[in-house]
Amino acid sequence: MTVRLRQPGSMEQLRRHNRHLVLRAIYSGAAESRAELAVVTGLTKPTVSNLVGELLADGLISERGPGRSGESGGKRPTLLSFEPRARQVIGVSVVGSRALGVLSDLAGETSALHVRELAPDEDALDADGSVVSDVVAGLLPQLDAPLLGIGAGLPGAGPGSNLAATLRRRFGVNVHLGNQAELSALGQLAFADGVEQDGTLVNLIVDGGIEMGVGMAGGAVHYGSDLAELTWPAGEAGDTLRDRFAWNSLRPRVVAALGGEPSVEVSEAEPPRYSYLRLKDAAVNGNSAAAALIDELARDLAPVVAWLVASVRPTQVSLGGRLSDLGESFLALLRRHAAAHVPIDQLDAVSLSFAYSDQLGAMGAVALVVQAELELLSS
Amino acid sequence: MTGSLGLYTNDVAGVFQRSVIQGAREVVERAGLSVAVTQLAERAEDGASAGALTSGTLGSLVITNVLGDAVLAALVDDGHPVTLVSHRAHGLGVPTVMHDNRQGMRQLVEHLVAVGRTRFVYVGGRTDQLDGRERERFFREELMRHSLSVPPGRFLVGEFEPSIAAASVRALLRDQRGFDAVFAADYLMAIAVITALRDQGVAVPDEVSVVGFGDGPEAVAAGLTVVSADVVELGRRSARQLLAQVRGERLRGYTVIRAGLIVRDS
């Protein structure tokens, strides 16, 4: 097939597209020699050779030695490998009262994190981007390969293009922003173990608020939404999902349930830490108030999960944020309560899981950059 | 750029300190600068001494918490670049480089749970050091995550001193043997624990698994399963952060270096 395009911009776009096609075929394992690439991509052998030459020069792929010759004999092909460490990506997200960045290679292996605590009155999304900039600047000294780009997953809709432009000016690389729940879903599809990459994953982040993100088609499609202001399921007047599930609303009840529990702090000088992890631990050890609170949370969250299952029909629902500390027994409770709201066959088709990491949003931002710059994740 | 960077520590001969210095020196000298190591017998607390202490240097790397908050605050006020290694000074905005204690502990606990061990002993580090406190805290959190519990009598004193760790384990063995795994807050203590166990006729790893935090040639030689918090690399990473500051970058927050699980024979 011959494609004729007049504008130089379009020629450039076509070349970039073909280059990504070749890189993705090597990355996904669909092809590992020049001859296979020509078959898989439909490009001519000279075009493939040129693009492979470019990718070799850029270090994104390497030659790992001769393979087997084909059935008809002949020259043994040189096998090609993707080099995930050829570039690094910085992904940033805002989790609770801190901004957290990861320095990752192209396969999602992280080498360093950088954490910047927020002052009580500080806005992580300020227009001059100083918080996100601090995180990026903190990771730059640890770079071991050229920086491909910067991604940031931010709560809500995010501050949009001003922040991206500011960061691009300061750091001289492309910047990609997204909603952090959405990016958490993308990050799990792209990098997490035990996630069916062809499936549809809904990530529900329950932390300072409640947000959902959806990823599908290997990460090629993703969207997200903030659910915090919903007053559904119908509760008492003014009772939003944030009122029900945000940590700040629930913390006093967690503290009350843990009232009689011994301190678990390593040093007596440290203030007691309250967490869902401690709540779960207390429930396991016979604290009935803790167990009742966990059951109530599962009962309240069940209609939300049921609604997601019925409307999105995902293969997997993953709970993230602080709530994920409640562990597997909470998932069993959630499934039991959700069965009252959604046909059982729909619920049985979904696996429920936890995503413990507080780095999911940042890893999703890494996936966003990898996808935008190299198109590795598109199916 | 020419000049020197100051390194401050309590003990230049300690294995941890020596390794950090080695890594930092590599990076600093490659950048064309020199390193001036200062051993402080006592923690410097007098803010007024900060200028004299760091005089003639472009920046300071603080390896153990030998510079008190008043000294650090004076240096920050003065615009003198400082990087802290494996400790933090809250509220002063001094950047830090440290190992990922949370992820490291999580990997160690998950590894032992996966091989069927559940009756744990924990040999702690020094609780006046951030690494000591964090590792124990994250160990306790991982126990909760796996719904496991460790009785108070199985949290042993180690103080990051192999001889103290070994003595604690010997004392425990006189009392009870109903445990199947020992976590040590650093790898040097873990090696001493292996020796102590074997001396008392306990088979490692057949009867008791031993794992430690951090890695070095001693851990390789002992066949110890660890999270690879390489201390020389910590020195290199810390020096990189300090050099960025010396070149004019204003940094805020702390950097955490990832640690990977290395399963060996213990």
XYZ file of C-alpha atoms in Angstrom:
645
model
C 0.000 0.000 0.000
C 1.296 3.436 -0.885
C 0.208 6.422 1.084
C 0.821 9.793 -0.522
C 0.653 12.830 1.661
C 1.660 16.306 0.663
C 2.115 18.287 3.820
C 5.485 17.788 5.517
C 3.663 17.774 8.855
C 1.640 14.801 7.782
C 4.726 13.002 6.465
C 6.279 13.542 9.837
C 3.149 12.247 11.555
C 3.129 9.177 9.354
C 6.754 8.493 10.085
C 6.127 8.877 13.806
C 3.126 6.575 13.575
C 5.158 3.917 11.738
C 7.977 4.226 14.218
C 5.547 3.649 17.094
C 4.047 0.707 15.218
C 7.472 -0.930 14.988
C 8.363 -0.136 18.590
C 5.048 -1.454 19.894
C 5.435 -4.700 17.945
C 8.822 -5.263 19.595
C 7.565 -4.122 23.040
C 4.553 -6.463 22.944
C 6.589 -9.392 21.624
C 4.537 -9.547 18.406
C 7.750 -9.427 16.372
C 11.405 -9.848 17.213
C 13.233 -9.525 13.894
C 13.142 -7.127 10.958
C 11.434 -9.729 8.769
C 8.719 -10.381 11.363
C 8.232 -6.640 11.810
C 7.561 -6.241 8.107
C 4.903 -8.972 8.298
C 3.283 -7.718 11.497
C 3.244 -3.996 10.632
C 2.612 -4.259 6.893
C 5.485 -1.840 6.246
C 8.078 -2.477 3.551
C 11.361 -4.084 4.546
C 13.427 -0.951 3.726
C 11.052 1.182 5.828
C 11.299 -1.295 8.695
C 15.101 -1.323 8.387
C 15.267 2.459 8.530
C 12.979 2.674 11.549
C 14.843 -0.116 13.345
C 18.073 1.789 12.669
C 16.574 4.911 14.254
C 15.268 3.030 17.279
C 18.663 1.335 17.741
C 20.403 4.710 17.561
C 17.973 6.085 20.147
C 18.678 3.133 22.422
C 14.977 2.197 22.653
C 15.746 -1.250 21.235
C 18.856 -3.409 21.060
C 20.118 -6.326 19.023
C 20.432 -9.364 21.234
C 22.057 -11.770 18.771
C 21.076 -14.186 16.016
C 17.824 -16.154 16.097
C 16.990 -19.339 14.216
C 16.847 -19.322 10.455
C 13.446 -19.821 8.850
C 12.126 -23.134 7.513
C 13.738 -22.515 4.119
C 17.107 -21.969 5.785
C 19.029 -18.826 4.849
C 20.538 -16.123 6.958
C 19.735 -16.192 10.649
C 17.766 -13.073 11.631
C 19.079 -10.677 14.255
C 16.724 -10.635 17.236
C 15.585 -7.301 18.613
C 14.676 -6.435 22.206
C 12.850 -3.510 23.751
C 15.028 -1.539 26.181
C 12.750 -0.293 28.982
C 15.617 1.534 30.675
C 16.423 3.688 27.660
C 14.185 6.464 28.955
C 12.745 7.444 32.299
C 9.437 9.071 33.131
C 8.371 11.112 36.130
C 4.802 10.588 37.314
C 3.305 12.755 40.066
C 0.075 12.497 42.025
C -1.419 14.173 45.054
C -2.328 11.735 47.826
C -3.948 13.189 50.922
C -1.689 15.880 52.314
C 1.325 15.151 50.162
C 2.475 15.197 46.578
C 4.306 12.056 45.557
C 6.395 11.453 42.462
C 7.892 8.291 41.033
C 10.865 7.948 38.740
C 10.107 4.998 36.489
C 11.475 3.248 33.450
C 9.247 2.508 30.462
C 8.103 -0.813 31.929
C 6.913 0.688 35.212
C 9.971 -0.273 37.306
C 10.565 2.587 39.730
C 13.980 3.525 41.060
C 13.082 6.434 43.342
C 10.168 8.318 44.866
C 10.070 11.902 45.984
C 7.595 13.150 48.561
C 6.702 16.749 49.256
C 4.425 17.330 52.241
C 1.810 20.052 51.789
C 1.453 22.824 54.323
C -2.074 22.938 55.841
C -3.137 25.913 53.716
C -1.206 24.960 50.600
C -2.959 24.139 47.344
C -1.274 21.317 45.454
C -2.827 22.605 42.257
C -1.688 26.224 42.491
C -1.398 27.906 39.122
C 2.380 28.311 39.224
C 2.711 24.563 39.730
C 5.216 24.932 42.532
C 4.229 21.761 44.382
C 4.363 19.507 41.331
C 7.572 21.301 40.266
C 9.152 20.549 43.637
C 8.449 16.862 43.192
C 9.868 16.813 39.666
C 12.944 18.814 40.724
C 13.474 16.373 43.588
C 13.650 13.439 41.195
C 15.790 15.006 38.457
C 19.094 14.410 40.315
C 18.256 10.682 40.350
C 17.774 10.333 36.577
C 19.755 7.463 35.021
C 18.460 7.907 31.459
C 17.003 10.748 29.363
C 13.630 11.996 30.617
C 10.843 11.083 28.197
C 8.221 13.275 29.804
C 6.344 14.264 32.935
C 2.860 13.126 33.888
C 0.642 14.222 36.738
C -2.544 12.692 38.086
C -4.523 15.273 40.007
C -7.728 15.228 42.007
C -10.905 16.328 40.246
C -10.612 17.846 36.822
C -7.192 19.327 37.573
C -5.941 22.782 36.718
C -5.652 22.115 33.002
C -3.267 23.545 30.516
C -1.674 26.341 32.577
C 0.086 23.885 34.837
C 1.191 21.761 31.894
C 2.605 24.818 30.123
C 4.424 25.995 33.251
C 6.007 22.592 33.796
C 6.920 22.233 30.124
C 8.671 25.610 30.174
C 10.601 24.818 33.321
C 11.678 21.254 32.562
C 11.824 21.262 28.754
C 9.914 18.017 28.177
C 6.320 17.202 27.265
C 3.847 17.203 30.139
C 0.606 15.209 30.322
C -2.083 15.718 32.957
C -5.080 13.610 33.923
C -7.564 12.857 36.663
C -5.849 10.683 39.220
C -8.551 8.043 39.635
C -8.577 7.627 35.876
C -4.814 7.364 35.793
C -4.840 4.863 38.657
C -6.978 2.612 36.484
C -4.638 3.164 33.547
C -1.574 2.471 35.700
C -2.984 -0.838 36.906
C -3.846 -1.949 33.387
C -0.402 -0.973 32.162
C 1.834 -2.174 34.956
C 0.132 -4.119 37.769
C 0.409 -7.868 38.210
C -2.783 -9.882 38.253
C -4.752 -7.433 36.121
C -6.395 -8.704 32.956
C -5.054 -6.212 30.444
C -7.782 -6.800 27.863
C -10.504 -6.315 30.426
C -12.253 -3.229 31.739
C -11.044 -2.093 35.105
C -12.902 0.295 37.380
C -10.805 1.860 40.057
C -12.683 3.336 42.986
C -10.498 5.561 45.135
C -11.885 6.159 48.599
C -9.671 8.516 50.516
C -10.106 12.260 51.029
C -13.108 11.968 48.690
C -14.424 9.327 46.376
C -13.460 9.125 42.732
C -13.774 6.530 40.021
C -11.560 5.818 37.071
C -12.136 3.438 34.204
C -9.535 1.887 31.944
C -10.152 -0.469 29.056
C -8.638 -1.850 25.846
C -5.185 -2.304 27.308
C -5.159 1.258 28.613
C -5.968 2.872 25.257
C -9.271 4.162 26.635
C -9.592 5.721 30.060
C -11.821 8.211 31.793
C -12.559 9.291 35.301
C -15.073 11.108 37.418
C -15.398 12.617 40.874
C -18.292 11.089 42.834
C -17.811 12.980 46.076
C -20.767 15.333 45.693
C -23.314 12.664 44.775
C -26.102 12.226 47.276
C -26.877 8.827 45.880
C -27.792 6.350 47.177
C -30.571 8.376 48.699
C -29.589 9.064 52.238
C -30.371 11.734 54.701
C -30.606 15.191 53.209
C -27.183 16.628 52.363
C -25.435 13.338 52.976
C -22.992 13.138 50.078
C -20.632 10.295 49.292
C -17.850 12.495 50.650
C -19.731 12.833 53.964
C -20.060 9.074 54.118
C -16.647 7.891 53.003
C -14.013 10.627 53.237
C -11.350 9.838 55.824
C -11.944 13.121 57.638
C -15.603 12.202 58.156
C -14.818 8.672 59.283
C -11.705 9.256 61.353
C -13.598 10.191 64.570
C -15.566 6.946 64.320
C -12.383 4.939 63.728
C -10.824 6.630 66.768
C -13.904 5.816 68.868
C -13.884 2.172 67.772
C -10.184 1.894 68.616
C -10.614 3.744 71.908
C -9.673 0.862 74.183
C -6.955 -0.604 71.972
C -3.325 -0.503 73.102
C -0.976 1.854 71.296
C 1.041 0.324 68.492
C 3.610 3.076 68.213
C 7.281 2.176 68.181
C 8.248 5.145 70.277
C 6.104 6.615 73.041
C 7.007 10.065 71.745
C 5.004 9.461 68.586
C 1.332 10.405 68.422
C -1.036 7.473 67.919
C -1.762 6.714 64.276
C -5.275 5.737 63.359
C -5.856 3.840 60.186
C -8.154 1.340 58.546
C -5.317 -1.132 58.962
C -5.585 -0.810 62.749
C -9.384 -0.965 62.500
C -9.138 -4.228 60.560
C -6.588 -5.597 63.023
C -8.838 -4.744 65.966
C -11.812 -6.426 64.276
C -9.752 -9.576 63.640
C -8.830 -9.607 67.311
C -12.408 -9.448 68.546
C -13.205 -5.718 68.772
C -16.923 -5.751 67.946
C -17.196 -1.959 67.472
C -14.470 -2.137 64.839
C -16.152 -5.069 63.109
C -19.507 -3.235 63.122
C -17.979 -0.116 61.584
C -16.321 -2.150 58.828
C -19.612 -3.909 58.076
C -21.408 -0.568 57.933
C -18.819 0.783 55.495
C -19.249 -2.268 53.272
C -23.034 -1.929 53.404
C -22.861 1.778 52.496
C -20.347 1.286 49.701
C -22.148 -1.732 48.220
C -24.762 0.270 46.223
C -21.969 2.360 44.679
C -20.100 -0.762 43.616
C -23.339 -2.362 42.385
C -24.085 0.698 40.300
C -20.605 0.602 38.761
C -20.939 -3.122 38.014
C -24.344 -2.697 36.375
C -23.480 0.406 34.364
C -19.878 -0.151 33.271
C -19.908 -3.992 33.249
C -16.236 -4.186 34.169
C -14.153 -7.346 34.515
C -12.482 -5.978 37.617
C -13.311 -3.441 40.308
C -10.298 -2.335 42.261
C -10.573 -0.346 45.487
C -7.790 2.133 46.093
C -6.955 4.834 48.585
C -6.830 4.458 52.340
C -9.839 2.144 52.367
C -7.766 -0.559 50.683
C -6.136 -1.216 54.060
C -9.320 -3.020 55.135
C -8.126 -6.106 53.285
C -9.696 -9.175 51.742
C -12.393 -9.715 54.363
C -13.832 -6.305 53.473
C -14.116 -7.383 49.831
C -16.109 -10.439 50.897
C -18.467 -8.209 52.910
C -18.756 -5.783 50.027
C -19.648 -8.573 47.616
C -22.236 -9.967 50.000
C -23.931 -6.569 50.458
C -23.680 -5.684 46.748
C -25.627 -8.856 45.907
C -28.715 -7.128 47.296
C -28.441 -4.434 44.603
C -27.352 -6.099 41.358
C -28.154 -9.409 39.575
C -25.854 -12.076 40.918
C -24.596 -13.156 37.474
C -23.392 -9.611 36.811
C -21.643 -9.512 40.158
C -20.103 -12.964 39.687
C -18.544 -11.812 36.417
C -16.514 -9.175 38.265
C -13.412 -9.732 40.330
C -13.034 -7.403 43.289
C -9.539 -6.453 44.334
C -7.529 -3.969 46.306
C -4.797 -1.712 45.051
C -2.742 -1.079 48.200
C -0.191 1.276 46.775
C -0.313 5.025 47.335
C 1.649 5.300 44.105
C -1.112 4.203 41.744
C -1.927 7.704 40.568
C 1.735 8.470 39.942
C 2.227 5.168 38.103
C -0.838 5.979 36.025
C 0.754 9.317 35.160
C 3.827 7.373 34.010
C 1.592 5.156 31.856
C -0.066 8.261 30.404
C 3.319 9.650 29.321
C 4.471 6.316 27.886
C 1.233 6.065 25.938
C 1.234 9.651 24.707
C 4.893 9.737 23.716
C 5.498 6.192 22.456
C 1.989 4.729 22.028
C 3.185 1.480 23.579
C -0.057 0.682 25.364
C -2.592 1.033 22.568
C -3.949 -2.272 21.404
C 33.011 24.165 39.522
C 35.757 23.592 42.043
C 35.727 23.249 45.800
C 34.782 20.710 48.385
C 31.685 19.249 49.979
C 31.564 18.488 53.686
C 30.482 15.080 54.983
C 29.525 14.864 58.650
C 29.220 11.640 60.599
C 29.544 10.220 64.082
C 31.900 7.390 63.119
C 33.898 7.189 59.894
C 34.705 3.523 60.558
C 31.114 2.239 60.896
C 30.067 -0.074 58.046
C 27.018 2.033 57.192
C 28.885 5.345 57.355
C 31.918 4.035 55.469
C 29.702 2.730 52.650
C 27.764 5.994 52.322
C 31.042 7.934 52.227
C 32.417 5.620 49.540
C 29.375 6.123 47.295
C 29.228 9.872 47.871
C 32.932 10.247 47.194
C 32.597 8.484 43.813
C 29.925 10.908 42.634
C 31.452 14.065 44.082
C 34.920 13.380 42.693
C 33.484 12.566 39.267
C 31.924 16.040 39.357
C 35.404 17.494 39.895
C 34.889 18.370 43.558
C 36.573 17.015 46.633
C 35.179 15.593 49.862
C 36.094 16.726 53.368
C 34.965 14.199 55.987
C 34.411 15.406 59.537
C 33.819 13.020 62.427
C 31.899 14.582 65.285
C 32.160 12.829 68.624
C 28.966 14.533 69.765
C 25.948 15.907 67.999
C 26.486 19.600 67.184
C 23.609 21.532 68.749
C 24.839 25.139 68.755
C 23.405 27.040 65.806
C 26.105 29.682 66.162
C 28.749 27.066 65.313
C 27.177 26.193 61.968
C 29.170 28.696 59.920
C 32.530 27.669 61.382
C 31.714 23.980 61.006
C 30.910 24.205 57.304
C 33.301 27.020 56.439
C 35.035 26.611 53.078
C 32.584 23.997 51.769
C 29.978 24.378 49.038
C 27.477 22.082 50.717
C 27.034 19.475 53.424
C 26.020 15.828 53.500
C 24.913 14.740 56.965
C 25.274 11.001 57.350
C 24.017 10.282 60.836
C 22.006 12.849 62.685
C 25.117 14.571 64.025
C 23.892 18.073 63.199
C 21.116 19.209 65.526
C 18.061 21.134 64.359
C 19.504 24.489 65.453
C 22.614 23.927 63.310
C 20.551 22.764 60.330
C 18.213 25.752 60.685
C 21.194 28.128 60.708
C 22.601 26.504 57.565
C 19.228 26.707 55.794
C 18.911 30.386 56.757
C 22.355 30.964 55.348
C 21.426 29.331 52.017
C 24.022 26.615 52.566
C 22.988 23.442 50.640
C 22.402 20.437 52.910
C 21.286 16.877 52.205
C 20.420 14.533 55.057
C 21.075 10.809 54.658
C 18.500 8.426 56.177
C 17.042 10.903 58.616
C 14.730 13.863 58.483
C 14.487 17.187 60.233
C 10.796 17.998 60.473
C 9.708 21.497 59.652
C 13.118 22.687 58.451
C 12.647 21.849 54.786
C 16.031 20.125 54.486
C 15.940 17.546 51.692
C 16.669 13.930 52.570
C 17.616 10.754 50.725
C 16.672 7.475 52.360
C 15.771 3.881 51.588
C 12.201 2.748 51.064
C 11.581 1.128 54.428
C 7.867 0.599 53.805
C 8.252 -1.179 50.488
C 11.251 -3.124 51.792
C 9.423 -4.431 54.866
C 6.375 -5.262 52.781
C 8.483 -7.382 50.439
C 10.240 -9.206 53.283
C 6.965 -10.041 55.057
C 5.271 -11.100 51.821
C 8.226 -13.341 50.990
C 8.129 -15.132 54.343
C 4.345 -15.477 54.311
C 4.599 -16.926 50.787
C 7.034 -19.607 51.976
C 4.702 -20.478 54.831
C 6.369 -18.751 57.785
C 4.068 -17.047 60.297
C 5.713 -17.177 63.743
C 8.025 -14.203 63.589
C 10.739 -12.679 65.718
C 11.765 -9.074 65.097
C 15.232 -7.775 65.959
C 14.962 -3.986 66.046
C 17.365 -1.190 65.237
C 17.904 1.951 67.247
C 14.665 3.787 67.890
C 16.479 7.124 68.007
C 17.165 6.641 64.297
C 14.497 7.067 61.647
C 15.415 3.800 59.895
C 15.046 1.918 63.174
C 11.636 3.416 63.948
C 10.263 3.152 60.412
C 11.310 -0.443 59.855
C 9.619 -1.588 63.046
C 6.511 0.460 62.345
C 6.169 -0.896 58.813
C 6.851 -4.427 60.077
C 3.952 -4.025 62.519
C 1.724 -2.650 59.760
C 2.499 -5.593 57.503
C 1.626 -7.971 60.349
C -1.786 -6.315 60.550
C -2.213 -6.544 56.792
C -1.620 -10.299 56.956
C -3.660 -10.685 60.181
C -0.597 -12.011 62.008
C 0.547 -11.130 65.475
C 3.888 -11.259 67.200
C 3.910 -11.422 71.009
C 5.780 -8.574 72.744
C 8.461 -11.034 73.921
C 9.493 -11.653 70.330
C 10.400 -8.042 69.627
C 14.108 -8.170 70.487
C 16.654 -5.445 71.082
C 19.310 -5.167 68.383
C 20.334 -1.498 68.339
C 21.880 -2.037 64.861
C 24.730 -3.832 66.712
C 25.369 -7.427 65.570
C 26.678 -8.478 68.990
C 23.573 -7.128 70.761
C 21.303 -8.827 68.192
C 23.115 -12.159 68.672
C 22.877 -11.904 72.471
C 19.137 -11.164 72.276
C 18.561 -14.224 70.087
C 20.640 -16.456 72.390
C 18.568 -15.253 75.351
C 15.342 -15.962 73.460
C 16.506 -19.499 72.619
C 17.016 -20.265 76.313
C 13.327 -19.451 76.790
C 11.479 -20.613 73.729
C 11.983 -22.046 70.271
C 8.485 -21.782 68.837
C 9.336 -19.343 66.064
C 10.049 -19.985 62.407
C 11.439 -16.708 61.057
C 13.603 -13.814 62.233
C 13.509 -10.308 60.732
C 16.468 -8.104 61.476
C 16.307 -4.352 60.946
C 19.658 -4.511 59.171
C 21.640 -7.150 57.358
C 24.677 -7.139 59.651
C 22.452 -8.032 62.605
C 20.777 -10.706 60.468
C 24.147 -12.337 59.755
C 24.957 -12.372 63.470
C 21.524 -13.907 64.137
C 22.207 -16.736 61.661
C 25.477 -17.529 63.453
C 23.804 -17.414 66.870
C 20.994 -19.734 65.734
C 23.343 -22.263 64.147
C 25.598 -22.229 67.213
C 22.559 -23.308 69.235
C 21.737 -26.103 66.815
C 18.914 -24.353 64.980
C 18.933 -25.115 61.245
C 18.712 -22.033 59.006
C 16.613 -21.946 56.858
C 15.097 -25.416 57.432
C 13.796 -24.627 60.917
C 14.035 -20.834 60.987
C 14.274 -18.380 58.081
C 16.331 -15.226 58.602
C 15.962 -12.052 56.548
C 17.559 -8.641 56.874
C 17.142 -5.114 55.650
C 19.871 -3.754 53.401
C 22.563 -5.383 51.343
C 26.304 -5.524 51.074
C 29.131 -7.987 50.325
C 28.763 -9.519 53.801
C 25.129 -10.438 53.035
C 26.132 -12.018 49.720
C 28.831 -14.078 51.449
C 26.380 -15.203 54.144
C 23.686 -16.166 51.595
C 21.246 -13.866 53.379
C 17.829 -13.039 51.906
C 17.485 -9.259 51.966
C 15.894 -6.239 50.442
C 18.695 -4.707 48.466
C 18.952 -1.347 50.153
C 22.510 -0.894 48.945
C 24.232 1.596 51.213
C 26.969 2.597 48.747
C 24.200 3.425 46.276
C 22.467 5.456 49.001
C 25.693 7.471 49.239
C 25.759 8.026 45.485
C 22.103 9.092 45.370
C 22.543 11.450 48.317
C 25.569 13.078 46.684
C 23.584 13.569 43.480
C 20.900 15.394 45.427
C 23.439 17.575 47.192
C 25.225 18.409 43.921
C 21.917 19.518 42.385
C 21.492 21.915 45.290
C 25.067 23.166 45.005
C 24.353 23.920 41.338
C 21.500 26.169 42.449
C 18.457 23.888 42.442
C 16.208 24.581 45.401
C 14.851 21.240 46.585
C 12.060 20.472 49.011
C 10.885 17.122 50.326
C 12.529 13.743 50.632
C 13.695 11.175 48.114
C 13.146 7.475 48.734
C 15.360 4.948 46.954
C 13.617 1.722 46.022
C 14.753 -1.566 47.483
C 14.242 -4.893 45.718
C 13.885 -8.339 47.318
C 16.869 -10.655 46.803
C 16.084 -14.225 47.796
C 19.206 -16.169 48.790
C 19.662 -19.204 51.020
C 18.550 -18.028 54.448
